[in-house]
Amino acid sequence: MSETTILPSYLVDRWQTGSGDGAPVLDAVTGEEVTRVSTEGLDLAAAVGHAREVGGPALRELGFTARAELVKALAGALAERKQELYDLSARAGCTRADAKVDVDGGFGTAMVFAGLGRKGLPEGNLLVEDEEIPLGRGGTFAGRHVLTPLRGVALQINAFNFPVWGMLEKLAPALIAGVPTIVKPATQTVYVAEHAVRIMLEAGVLPDGALQLVSGSVPGVFDLLGGQDMVGFTGSAGTAAKLRSDPAVTRRSVRFNAEADSLNSSVLGPDAAPGTPEFDLFVGALVTEMTVKAGQKCTAIRRAFVPSGRLDEVTDAVSARLAEVVVGAPGADGVTMGALVGRDQRDDVRAQVERIRSQADLVFGDPTSVEVVGADAERGAFLSPILLRSTDRSARAPHEVEAFGPVSTLLPYDGVGDLVEQVARGEGSLAGSVVSADADFVRDAVVGMAPLHGRILVLDRDCAGESTGHGTPMPQLVHGGPGRAGGGEEEGGLRAVRHHLQRTAVQGGPGLAEALAR
Ligand code: NAP
């Protein structure tokens, strides 16, 4: 294998290629090799040093609002060249609609952050957080909190399913905050992220050292991090647990934010009988969440709770809609669901489905075979949508096993108390939804479910037209979740910028903070 097929990394302001044969990255649809990755011989210590010594000072020279302008320019560059990213996303199994969720979602999110930063942040590098707090009777001594950019580097480790959005939702707030960034995309879709980085660099607006990219693994990088650095991680709970226990985090207090996996719930209200708009909204949302990105979304509905008397009606309605799904090559005639990211991922999903099936019935789909349009079903990572149903109240698997694909389980409930007890078995989720027009039920369900979720959508006939949907995190709102979901928080408007700033209580004479901000 010649070295030219290795996907480059962008370190210390130049494209560099790791040595050796590297590891192959395969096309999700054809199984052919797309590229190879290797970071052998790359100097990650130099990259971290470059970010701290060159990127940080250059970004801080600009101030908050100028940096927000810069992020706007990056988003604009990506928007202009989105077609290139759609084309590459197809190799990762994404239909055009899937690619838009990632690509348009990515630059759209960056655009929103840029707008919030331009309007809501001051020009310099000091943000005064609150009103002056008097600390003396005579009025000559007071305190206040100020926020300033960390002087280190943000290492952003992303999951395979959103190579563009997952990067931008972290990168935009970090750059606006003034923290230089090293992006480490997941290997399976690194070629999409690499191209997005290339587009952003070619926009020519970033100062040296502000953005670096590692295409491949990052051995030893945590040893290089210290108390002014932060890690933004998205991926599985297992990897999160491993990284969280690194001495960089436990001893040197590197800030560590995790967005991990999640058994997200959607709830059909007792009022939503067949024939009501809410019943149709619930069924439609479930099918959408199962099939967009072939269900490879951290926010996808894995558990669909239904009043026990409605289980058969919902099973029939969802199955009928799933029967209309056409699985196949992105772009092929009529295809509405693409491939999983790779055959390993498909094997993993099949194994997880078997675990859930040990405590649930399969009511739609065949995990072992699927009819495929425009591609070879075995070469590509194709899988049928799989609907399961569990009526065994002691079953744990549907609440604990994440099958990261087009897989969901229907579960019956009897009353809000039972519902919340079952939802809690997921041990913390990113997103939940309650589909109901019954205000009393909605209140009890949302109050009960809120401590277990980072975000809850209440969907009814009145808001459905403008609703952004169960699975879509909004840059203005918090994304993250307690417990198993990682216990982290991203997005949430300017909160995301503040996560990259140090809060300092300053004490002194009245007007001190204003004087510092000048
Ligand atoms: P993963 O296997 O945990 O990998 C996530 C990232 O961590 C990848 O970039 C991976 O790089 C990297 N990584 C693995 N070991 C590492 C180490 N020792 N040091 C530094 N980096 C390391 O997860 P995935 O398979 O990509 O993503 C699927 C999972 O992510 C699902 O469970 C899903 O629920 C979750 N997810 C969560 C969110 C959210 O916002 N909460 C969003 C999307 C996905 P390599 O690829 O090079 O190994």
Coordinates of C-alpha atoms and ligand atoms in Angstrom, one line a residue:
M1 CA 0.0 0.0 0.0
S2 CA 1.5 3.3 -1.0
E3 CA 1.6 6.1 1.5
T4 CA -0.4 8.4 -0.8
T5 CA -3.6 6.6 0.1
I6 CA -3.3 7.6 3.8
L7 CA -5.7 10.3 4.7
P8 CA -3.7 13.3 5.9
S9 CA -4.0 15.1 9.2
Y10 CA -3.6 18.9 9.6
L11 CA -1.1 19.6 12.3
V12 CA 1.0 22.7 13.0
D13 CA -0.5 24.4 10.0
R14 CA 0.3 21.8 7.4
W15 CA -1.1 18.6 6.0
Q16 CA 0.9 15.7 7.2
T17 CA 0.6 12.0 6.6
G18 CA 1.2 9.2 9.1
S19 CA 3.6 6.4 8.1
G20 CA 3.1 2.7 7.5
D21 CA 0.2 0.9 5.8
G22 CA -2.5 2.3 8.1
A23 CA -5.9 0.9 8.7
P24 CA -8.6 0.7 6.0
V25 CA -11.8 2.7 6.1
L26 CA -14.5 1.0 4.0
D27 CA -17.4 2.3 1.9
A28 CA -20.7 1.5 3.7
V29 CA -22.5 0.7 0.5
T30 CA -19.9 -1.3 -1.6
G31 CA -17.4 -2.4 1.0
E32 CA -14.6 -0.9 -1.1
E33 CA -11.7 0.9 0.5
V34 CA -12.3 4.7 0.7
T35 CA -9.0 5.6 2.3
R36 CA -6.6 4.5 5.0
V37 CA -5.7 6.1 8.3
S38 CA -2.4 6.2 10.2
T39 CA -1.1 8.7 12.8
E40 CA 2.2 6.8 13.2
G41 CA 5.1 9.2 13.5
L42 CA 2.9 12.3 13.8
D43 CA 4.0 14.7 16.5
L44 CA 0.9 15.3 18.6
A45 CA 2.9 17.0 21.3
A46 CA 3.9 19.6 18.8
A47 CA 0.3 20.0 17.8
V48 CA -0.8 20.6 21.4
G49 CA 2.0 23.1 21.9
H50 CA 1.2 24.9 18.7
A51 CA -2.4 25.3 19.7
R52 CA -1.4 26.7 23.1
E53 CA 1.4 28.9 21.9
V54 CA 0.2 30.1 18.5
G55 CA -3.5 29.4 18.1
G56 CA -4.6 30.6 21.5
P57 CA -2.9 34.0 21.5
A58 CA -4.0 34.6 17.9
L59 CA -7.6 33.9 18.7
R60 CA -7.5 35.9 21.9
E61 CA -6.1 38.8 19.9
L62 CA -9.4 38.9 18.1
G63 CA -12.0 39.1 20.9
F64 CA -15.4 37.4 21.1
T65 CA -17.3 39.3 18.4
A66 CA -14.6 39.1 15.8
R67 CA -14.3 35.4 16.5
A68 CA -18.0 35.0 16.0
E69 CA -17.6 36.7 12.6
L70 CA -14.9 34.2 11.8
V71 CA -17.3 31.3 12.6
K72 CA -19.9 32.8 10.4
A73 CA -17.4 32.8 7.5
L74 CA -16.6 29.1 8.2
A75 CA -20.2 28.2 8.1
G76 CA -20.7 30.2 4.9
A77 CA -17.8 28.3 3.2
L78 CA -19.3 25.0 4.2
A79 CA -22.7 26.0 2.9
E80 CA -21.2 27.0 -0.4
R81 CA -19.5 23.6 -0.9
K82 CA -22.1 21.4 0.8
Q83 CA -22.5 19.2 -2.4
E84 CA -19.0 17.9 -2.0
L85 CA -19.9 16.8 1.6
Y86 CA -23.2 15.2 0.5
D87 CA -21.3 13.2 -2.1
L88 CA -18.8 11.9 0.4
S89 CA -21.5 11.2 3.0
A90 CA -23.1 8.8 0.5
R91 CA -20.1 6.6 0.9
A92 CA -20.9 6.4 4.6
G93 CA -24.3 5.1 3.7
C94 CA -26.2 8.4 3.9
T95 CA -29.1 9.3 1.7
R96 CA -29.4 12.9 0.7
A97 CA -31.8 13.6 3.5
D98 CA -29.4 12.0 6.0
A99 CA -26.5 14.0 4.7
K100 CA -28.5 17.2 5.0
V101 CA -29.1 16.4 8.7
D102 CA -25.3 16.2 9.2
V103 CA -24.0 18.8 6.8
D104 CA -26.7 21.5 6.8
G105 CA -27.3 20.8 10.5
G106 CA -23.5 21.4 11.0
F107 CA -23.2 24.7 9.2
G108 CA -26.6 25.8 10.4
T109 CA -25.6 25.2 14.0
A110 CA -22.4 27.2 13.5
M111 CA -24.4 30.0 11.9
V112 CA -26.7 30.1 15.0
F113 CA -23.7 30.2 17.3
A114 CA -22.1 33.0 15.2
G115 CA -25.3 35.0 15.4
L116 CA -25.6 34.6 19.2
G117 CA -22.0 35.5 19.7
R118 CA -22.1 38.6 17.5
K119 CA -25.2 39.9 19.2
G120 CA -24.7 38.6 22.8
L121 CA -21.0 38.9 23.5
P122 CA -18.7 41.9 24.1
E123 CA -15.7 42.7 21.9
G124 CA -12.8 41.8 24.2
N125 CA -12.1 38.6 26.1
L126 CA -13.8 39.3 29.4
L127 CA -17.4 38.5 30.0
V128 CA -19.1 40.0 33.1
E129 CA -21.6 37.4 34.3
D130 CA -23.8 39.0 36.9
E131 CA -24.8 42.1 38.8
E132 CA -22.5 43.6 41.3
I133 CA -22.8 41.9 44.7
P134 CA -22.2 44.3 47.7
L135 CA -19.8 42.8 50.2
G136 CA -19.4 45.6 52.7
R137 CA -21.8 47.9 54.5
G138 CA -20.1 51.1 53.3
G139 CA -20.5 50.4 49.6
T140 CA -16.8 50.5 48.9
F141 CA -16.3 46.7 48.4
A142 CA -18.1 44.4 46.1
G143 CA -17.8 41.2 44.1
R144 CA -18.8 39.8 40.7
H145 CA -18.1 36.9 38.4
V146 CA -16.1 37.3 35.2
L147 CA -15.4 34.8 32.5
T148 CA -12.2 34.6 30.3
P149 CA -11.0 32.1 27.7
L150 CA -9.0 29.1 28.9
R151 CA -5.4 29.3 27.7
G152 CA -5.2 25.7 26.6
V153 CA -6.5 23.6 23.8
A154 CA -9.9 21.9 23.2
L155 CA -9.5 18.3 22.1
Q156 CA -12.7 17.3 20.4
I157 CA -13.3 13.6 20.0
N158 CA -16.3 12.9 17.8
A159 CA -18.6 9.9 17.0
F160 CA -18.9 8.4 13.5
N161 CA -22.5 9.2 12.9
F162 CA -22.3 13.0 12.6
P163 CA -18.8 13.9 11.1
V164 CA -19.9 17.4 10.2
W165 CA -22.6 18.4 12.8
G166 CA -20.7 16.7 15.6
M167 CA -17.6 18.7 14.8
L168 CA -19.3 22.0 14.3
E169 CA -21.5 22.0 17.4
K170 CA -18.2 21.8 19.4
L171 CA -15.9 23.7 17.2
A172 CA -18.1 26.8 16.8
P173 CA -18.4 27.6 20.6
A174 CA -14.7 26.8 21.2
L175 CA -13.6 29.2 18.5
I176 CA -16.0 31.9 19.7
A177 CA -14.7 31.4 23.2
G178 CA -11.1 31.8 21.9
V179 CA -9.9 28.3 22.5
P180 CA -7.9 26.6 19.7
T181 CA -9.1 23.2 18.8
I182 CA -7.8 19.8 17.7
V183 CA -10.5 17.7 16.1
K184 CA -10.3 14.0 16.3
P185 CA -13.1 12.5 14.1
A186 CA -14.2 8.8 14.4
T187 CA -12.3 6.6 12.0
Q188 CA -15.3 5.2 10.1
T189 CA -16.3 8.6 8.6
V190 CA -13.1 10.6 9.0
Y191 CA -12.9 11.3 5.3
V192 CA -16.1 13.4 5.5
A193 CA -14.7 15.4 8.5
E194 CA -11.3 15.8 6.8
H195 CA -13.0 17.4 3.8
A196 CA -15.0 19.7 6.0
V197 CA -11.8 20.8 7.7
R198 CA -10.2 21.3 4.3
I199 CA -13.1 23.6 3.2
M200 CA -12.9 25.6 6.4
L201 CA -9.1 26.0 6.1
E202 CA -9.5 27.0 2.4
A203 CA -11.8 29.8 3.5
G204 CA -8.6 31.5 4.7
V205 CA -10.1 33.2 7.7
L206 CA -8.6 31.1 10.6
P207 CA -5.5 32.3 12.3
D208 CA -2.5 29.9 12.5
G209 CA -2.9 27.2 15.1
A210 CA -6.7 27.7 15.6
L211 CA -7.8 24.5 14.0
Q212 CA -5.9 21.2 13.7
L213 CA -7.1 17.7 12.7
V214 CA -6.0 14.2 13.6
S215 CA -7.1 11.6 11.0
G216 CA -6.8 8.4 13.0
S217 CA -6.0 7.5 16.5
V218 CA -4.5 9.7 19.2
P219 CA -2.3 7.5 21.4
G220 CA -0.9 9.3 24.4
V221 CA -2.6 12.6 23.7
F222 CA -4.2 12.7 27.2
D223 CA -0.7 12.6 28.7
L224 CA -0.2 16.0 27.1
L225 CA -3.2 17.7 28.6
G226 CA -3.5 19.8 31.7
G227 CA -5.7 22.1 33.7
Q228 CA -6.3 24.7 31.0
D229 CA -7.3 22.1 28.4
M230 CA -10.6 20.5 27.8
V231 CA -11.9 17.4 26.1
G232 CA -15.3 17.3 24.4
F233 CA -16.2 13.7 23.8
T234 CA -19.0 12.1 21.9
G235 CA -19.3 8.4 21.5
S236 CA -20.2 5.2 23.4
A237 CA -20.6 5.1 27.2
G238 CA -17.7 2.5 27.3
T239 CA -15.2 4.9 25.7
A240 CA -16.4 7.8 27.8
A241 CA -15.9 5.8 31.0
K242 CA -12.4 4.8 29.9
L243 CA -11.3 8.4 29.0
R244 CA -13.0 9.9 32.0
S245 CA -10.8 7.8 34.3
D246 CA -7.6 9.0 32.7
P247 CA -5.3 10.8 35.1
A248 CA -5.5 13.9 32.9
V249 CA -9.1 14.1 34.1
T250 CA -8.9 12.6 37.6
R251 CA -5.6 14.3 38.6
R252 CA -5.0 17.3 36.4
S253 CA -8.6 18.4 36.2
V254 CA -8.8 18.6 32.4
R255 CA -12.4 19.6 31.7
F256 CA -14.2 16.6 30.3
N257 CA -17.6 16.7 28.7
A258 CA -19.2 13.5 27.6
E259 CA -22.1 13.0 25.2
A260 CA -22.7 9.2 25.3
D261 CA -25.3 6.7 24.3
S262 CA -28.9 6.8 25.4
L263 CA -32.1 4.7 25.4
N264 CA -34.3 7.6 24.5
S265 CA -38.1 7.4 25.1
S266 CA -41.1 8.6 23.3
V267 CA -44.5 8.4 25.0
L268 CA -48.0 8.2 23.5
G269 CA -50.5 10.0 25.8
P270 CA -53.6 8.1 26.9
D271 CA -55.7 10.7 25.0
A272 CA -54.1 9.9 21.7
A273 CA -56.4 7.2 20.2
P274 CA -56.1 6.0 16.6
G275 CA -57.6 8.7 14.4
T276 CA -56.3 11.6 16.5
P277 CA -53.5 13.8 15.1
E278 CA -51.3 12.9 18.1
F279 CA -51.6 9.2 17.3
D280 CA -50.3 9.8 13.8
L281 CA -47.6 12.2 15.0
F282 CA -46.3 9.5 17.4
V283 CA -46.2 6.8 14.7
G284 CA -44.6 9.2 12.2
A285 CA -42.0 10.4 14.6
L286 CA -41.1 6.8 15.6
V287 CA -40.7 5.7 12.0
T288 CA -38.6 8.9 11.2
E289 CA -36.3 8.3 14.2
M290 CA -35.8 4.6 13.3
T291 CA -35.0 5.3 9.6
V292 CA -33.1 8.7 9.4
K293 CA -29.4 7.9 9.3
A294 CA -30.6 4.2 9.5
G295 CA -31.3 4.9 13.2
Q296 CA -27.6 5.8 13.9
K297 CA -28.6 8.8 16.0
C298 CA -27.7 9.3 19.6
T299 CA -31.2 10.9 20.1
A300 CA -33.2 8.2 18.2
I301 CA -36.2 6.7 19.9
R302 CA -35.2 3.3 21.3
R303 CA -38.1 2.9 23.6
A304 CA -41.7 3.8 22.5
F305 CA -44.1 3.8 25.5
V306 CA -47.7 3.2 24.7
P307 CA -50.8 2.9 27.0
S308 CA -51.2 -0.9 27.4
G309 CA -54.6 -1.0 25.8
R310 CA -53.2 0.5 22.6
L311 CA -50.2 -1.8 22.0
D312 CA -51.8 -3.7 19.2
E313 CA -53.0 -0.7 17.3
V314 CA -49.7 1.0 17.6
T315 CA -47.8 -2.1 16.5
D316 CA -50.0 -2.4 13.4
A317 CA -49.7 1.3 12.5
V318 CA -45.9 1.4 12.9
S319 CA -45.4 -1.9 11.1
A320 CA -47.5 -0.6 8.1
R321 CA -45.4 2.5 7.9
L322 CA -42.1 0.5 8.2
A323 CA -43.3 -1.7 5.3
E324 CA -43.1 1.4 3.1
V325 CA -39.4 1.9 3.8
V326 CA -37.1 1.2 0.8
V327 CA -33.6 0.2 1.9
G328 CA -30.7 0.6 -0.5
A329 CA -27.9 2.6 -2.0
P330 CA -28.1 6.3 -1.4
G331 CA -29.4 8.0 -4.6
A332 CA -30.9 4.8 -6.0
D333 CA -34.5 4.9 -7.2
G334 CA -37.0 5.1 -4.4
V335 CA -34.5 4.5 -1.6
T336 CA -35.7 6.0 1.7
M337 CA -33.1 4.4 4.1
G338 CA -29.4 4.0 3.5
A339 CA -26.8 1.7 5.0
L340 CA -25.2 1.5 8.4
V341 CA -21.7 2.9 8.5
G342 CA -20.0 -0.4 8.1
R343 CA -20.5 -4.2 8.3
D344 CA -18.9 -4.3 11.8
Q345 CA -21.5 -1.9 12.9
R346 CA -24.2 -4.1 11.4
D347 CA -22.8 -7.1 13.2
D348 CA -22.8 -5.1 16.4
V349 CA -26.5 -4.0 15.9
R350 CA -27.5 -7.6 15.1
A351 CA -25.9 -8.8 18.3
Q352 CA -27.6 -6.1 20.3
V353 CA -31.0 -7.0 18.7
E354 CA -30.5 -10.6 19.8
R355 CA -29.9 -9.4 23.4
I356 CA -33.1 -7.4 23.3
R357 CA -35.0 -10.3 21.6
S358 CA -34.2 -12.5 24.5
Q359 CA -36.8 -10.4 26.4
A360 CA -38.9 -9.1 23.6
D361 CA -40.8 -10.2 20.5
L362 CA -39.8 -9.3 17.0
V363 CA -42.8 -7.7 15.4
F364 CA -41.3 -6.2 12.2
G365 CA -38.2 -6.8 10.1
D366 CA -35.6 -9.6 9.8
P367 CA -32.2 -8.8 11.3
T368 CA -30.6 -11.4 9.1
S369 CA -31.9 -10.4 5.7
V370 CA -33.2 -7.4 3.8
E371 CA -34.2 -6.6 0.3
V372 CA -31.9 -3.9 -1.0
V373 CA -32.2 -1.6 -4.0
G374 CA -29.2 -0.6 -6.1
A375 CA -26.5 -2.4 -4.1
D376 CA -25.4 -5.8 -2.9
A377 CA -27.1 -6.6 0.4
E378 CA -24.1 -8.5 1.8
R379 CA -21.2 -6.2 0.6
G380 CA -23.0 -3.1 2.0
A381 CA -24.0 -2.6 5.6
F382 CA -27.7 -2.9 5.1
L383 CA -30.2 -3.8 7.7
S384 CA -34.0 -3.9 7.8
P385 CA -35.8 -1.6 10.2
I386 CA -36.5 -3.8 13.3
L387 CA -39.5 -3.3 15.6
L388 CA -39.6 -5.2 18.8
R389 CA -42.3 -5.4 21.5
S390 CA -41.9 -6.3 25.2
T391 CA -44.7 -7.0 27.5
D392 CA -42.6 -8.6 30.3
R393 CA -42.4 -5.9 33.0
S394 CA -39.4 -7.5 34.5
A395 CA -37.4 -7.3 31.2
R396 CA -34.2 -5.2 31.5
A397 CA -32.7 -5.5 28.0
P398 CA -35.1 -3.1 26.2
H399 CA -34.2 -0.5 28.8
E400 CA -30.5 -1.2 28.9
V401 CA -29.3 -2.4 25.4
E402 CA -28.6 0.3 22.8
A403 CA -28.8 -1.2 19.3
F404 CA -27.3 1.7 17.3
G405 CA -29.3 1.2 14.1
P406 CA -32.9 1.2 12.9
V407 CA -34.2 -0.5 16.0
S408 CA -36.9 0.4 18.5
T409 CA -39.0 -1.4 21.1
L410 CA -42.6 -0.9 21.9
L411 CA -43.4 -1.0 25.7
P412 CA -46.8 -0.8 27.4
Y413 CA -47.4 1.4 30.5
D414 CA -50.3 1.9 32.9
G415 CA -50.5 5.4 34.3
V416 CA -47.8 8.1 34.8
G417 CA -46.2 6.4 37.9
D418 CA -45.5 3.2 35.9
L419 CA -44.4 5.2 32.9
V420 CA -41.8 7.2 34.9
E421 CA -40.6 4.1 36.7
Q422 CA -40.0 2.4 33.4
V423 CA -38.4 5.5 31.7
A424 CA -36.0 5.7 34.7
R425 CA -34.7 2.2 33.9
G426 CA -32.8 3.8 31.0
E427 CA -30.6 5.5 33.6
G428 CA -30.6 8.9 31.9
S429 CA -31.3 10.0 28.3
L430 CA -30.5 12.7 25.9
A431 CA -34.0 13.3 24.5
G432 CA -37.6 12.3 25.3
S433 CA -40.9 13.1 23.8
V434 CA -44.4 13.2 25.1
V435 CA -47.1 13.1 22.3
S436 CA -50.4 14.2 23.8
A437 CA -52.9 17.0 23.9
D438 CA -53.9 16.3 27.5
A439 CA -52.4 19.1 29.6
D440 CA -52.7 17.2 32.9
F441 CA -51.0 14.1 31.5
V442 CA -48.3 16.2 29.8
R443 CA -47.6 18.0 33.1
D444 CA -47.3 14.9 35.2
A445 CA -45.2 13.0 32.5
V446 CA -42.8 16.0 31.9
V447 CA -42.3 16.7 35.5
G448 CA -41.6 13.0 36.2
M449 CA -39.3 12.5 33.2
A450 CA -37.4 15.8 33.3
P451 CA -34.8 14.8 35.9
L452 CA -34.0 11.8 33.6
H453 CA -33.5 13.9 30.4
G454 CA -31.5 16.7 28.9
R455 CA -34.3 17.7 26.5
I456 CA -38.0 16.9 26.2
L457 CA -40.3 17.5 23.3
V458 CA -44.0 17.9 23.9
L459 CA -45.7 17.3 20.6
D460 CA -49.3 17.9 19.7
R461 CA -51.4 19.0 16.8
D462 CA -50.8 22.7 17.5
C463 CA -47.0 22.8 17.5
A464 CA -46.4 19.9 15.1
G465 CA -46.2 22.1 12.0
E466 CA -43.2 24.0 13.3
S467 CA -41.7 21.3 15.5
T468 CA -38.1 20.5 14.9
G469 CA -38.7 16.9 15.9
H470 CA -37.7 14.4 18.6
G471 CA -34.2 13.7 17.4
T472 CA -32.9 17.1 16.4
P473 CA -30.7 18.9 19.0
M474 CA -31.1 22.7 18.6
P475 CA -28.1 24.9 19.1
Q476 CA -30.2 27.3 21.2
L477 CA -31.1 24.5 23.6
V478 CA -29.1 22.2 25.8
H479 CA -27.9 18.9 24.3
G480 CA -26.7 16.3 26.8
G481 CA -28.3 14.2 29.4
P482 CA -27.7 12.7 32.9
G483 CA -26.3 9.4 33.9
R484 CA -25.8 7.0 31.0
A485 CA -26.1 9.8 28.5
G486 CA -22.8 11.1 29.7
G487 CA -23.8 13.6 32.3
G488 CA -22.6 16.4 30.0
E489 CA -24.0 19.5 28.4
E490 CA -23.3 21.0 25.0
E491 CA -25.1 23.6 22.9
G492 CA -27.7 25.6 24.9
G493 CA -26.9 28.9 23.2
L494 CA -24.1 31.0 24.8
R495 CA -23.8 28.4 27.6
A496 CA -21.8 26.4 25.1
V497 CA -19.3 29.3 24.8
R498 CA -19.1 29.7 28.6
H499 CA -18.1 26.0 28.9
H500 CA -14.8 27.1 27.4
L501 CA -14.3 30.0 29.8
Q502 CA -13.0 30.2 33.3
R503 CA -15.3 31.7 35.9
T504 CA -13.4 33.9 38.3
A505 CA -14.9 35.8 41.3
V506 CA -13.3 39.2 41.4
Q507 CA -13.5 41.4 44.5
G508 CA -12.7 45.0 44.9
G509 CA -14.1 48.5 44.7
P510 CA -17.4 49.1 43.0
G511 CA -17.2 49.3 39.2
L512 CA -14.2 47.0 39.2
A513 CA -15.6 44.5 36.6
E514 CA -16.5 47.3 34.2
A515 CA -13.0 48.7 34.5
L516 CA -11.6 45.2 33.7
A517 CA -13.8 44.8 30.7
R518 CA -12.7 48.1 29.1
Ligands
NAP1 P1 -16.8 5.2 20.1 O1 -16.4 3.9 19.6 O2 -17.0 5.3 21.6 O3 -15.9 6.3 19.5 C1 -16.1 7.6 19.7 C2 -14.8 8.4 19.4 O4 -13.8 8.1 20.4 C3 -14.1 8.1 18.1 O5 -13.6 9.2 17.6 C4 -13.0 7.1 18.5 O6 -12.0 7.1 17.6 C5 -12.6 7.7 19.8 N1 -11.8 6.9 20.7 C6 -12.0 5.6 21.0 N2 -11.1 5.2 21.9 C7 -10.3 6.3 22.2 C8 -9.2 6.5 23.0 N3 -8.6 5.6 23.8 N4 -8.6 7.8 23.1 C9 -9.1 8.8 22.3 N5 -10.2 8.6 21.5 C10 -10.8 7.4 21.4 O7 -18.3 5.6 19.5 P2 -18.8 5.5 18.0 O8 -18.9 4.1 17.6 O9 -18.0 6.4 17.1 O10 -20.2 6.2 18.1 C11 -21.4 5.5 18.4 C12 -21.8 5.9 19.9 O11 -21.8 7.3 20.1 C13 -23.2 5.4 20.1 O12 -23.2 4.7 21.3 C14 -24.0 6.7 20.2 O13 -25.1 6.7 21.1 C15 -23.0 7.7 20.7 N6 -23.3 9.0 20.3 C16 -23.7 10.0 21.2 C17 -24.0 11.3 20.8 C18 -24.4 12.3 21.8 O14 -24.5 13.5 21.4 N7 -24.6 12.0 23.0 C19 -23.9 11.6 19.4 C20 -23.5 10.6 18.5 C21 -23.2 9.3 19.0 P3 -11.8 5.9 16.5 O15 -13.0 5.9 15.7 O16 -10.6 6.3 15.8 O17 -11.7 4.6 17.3

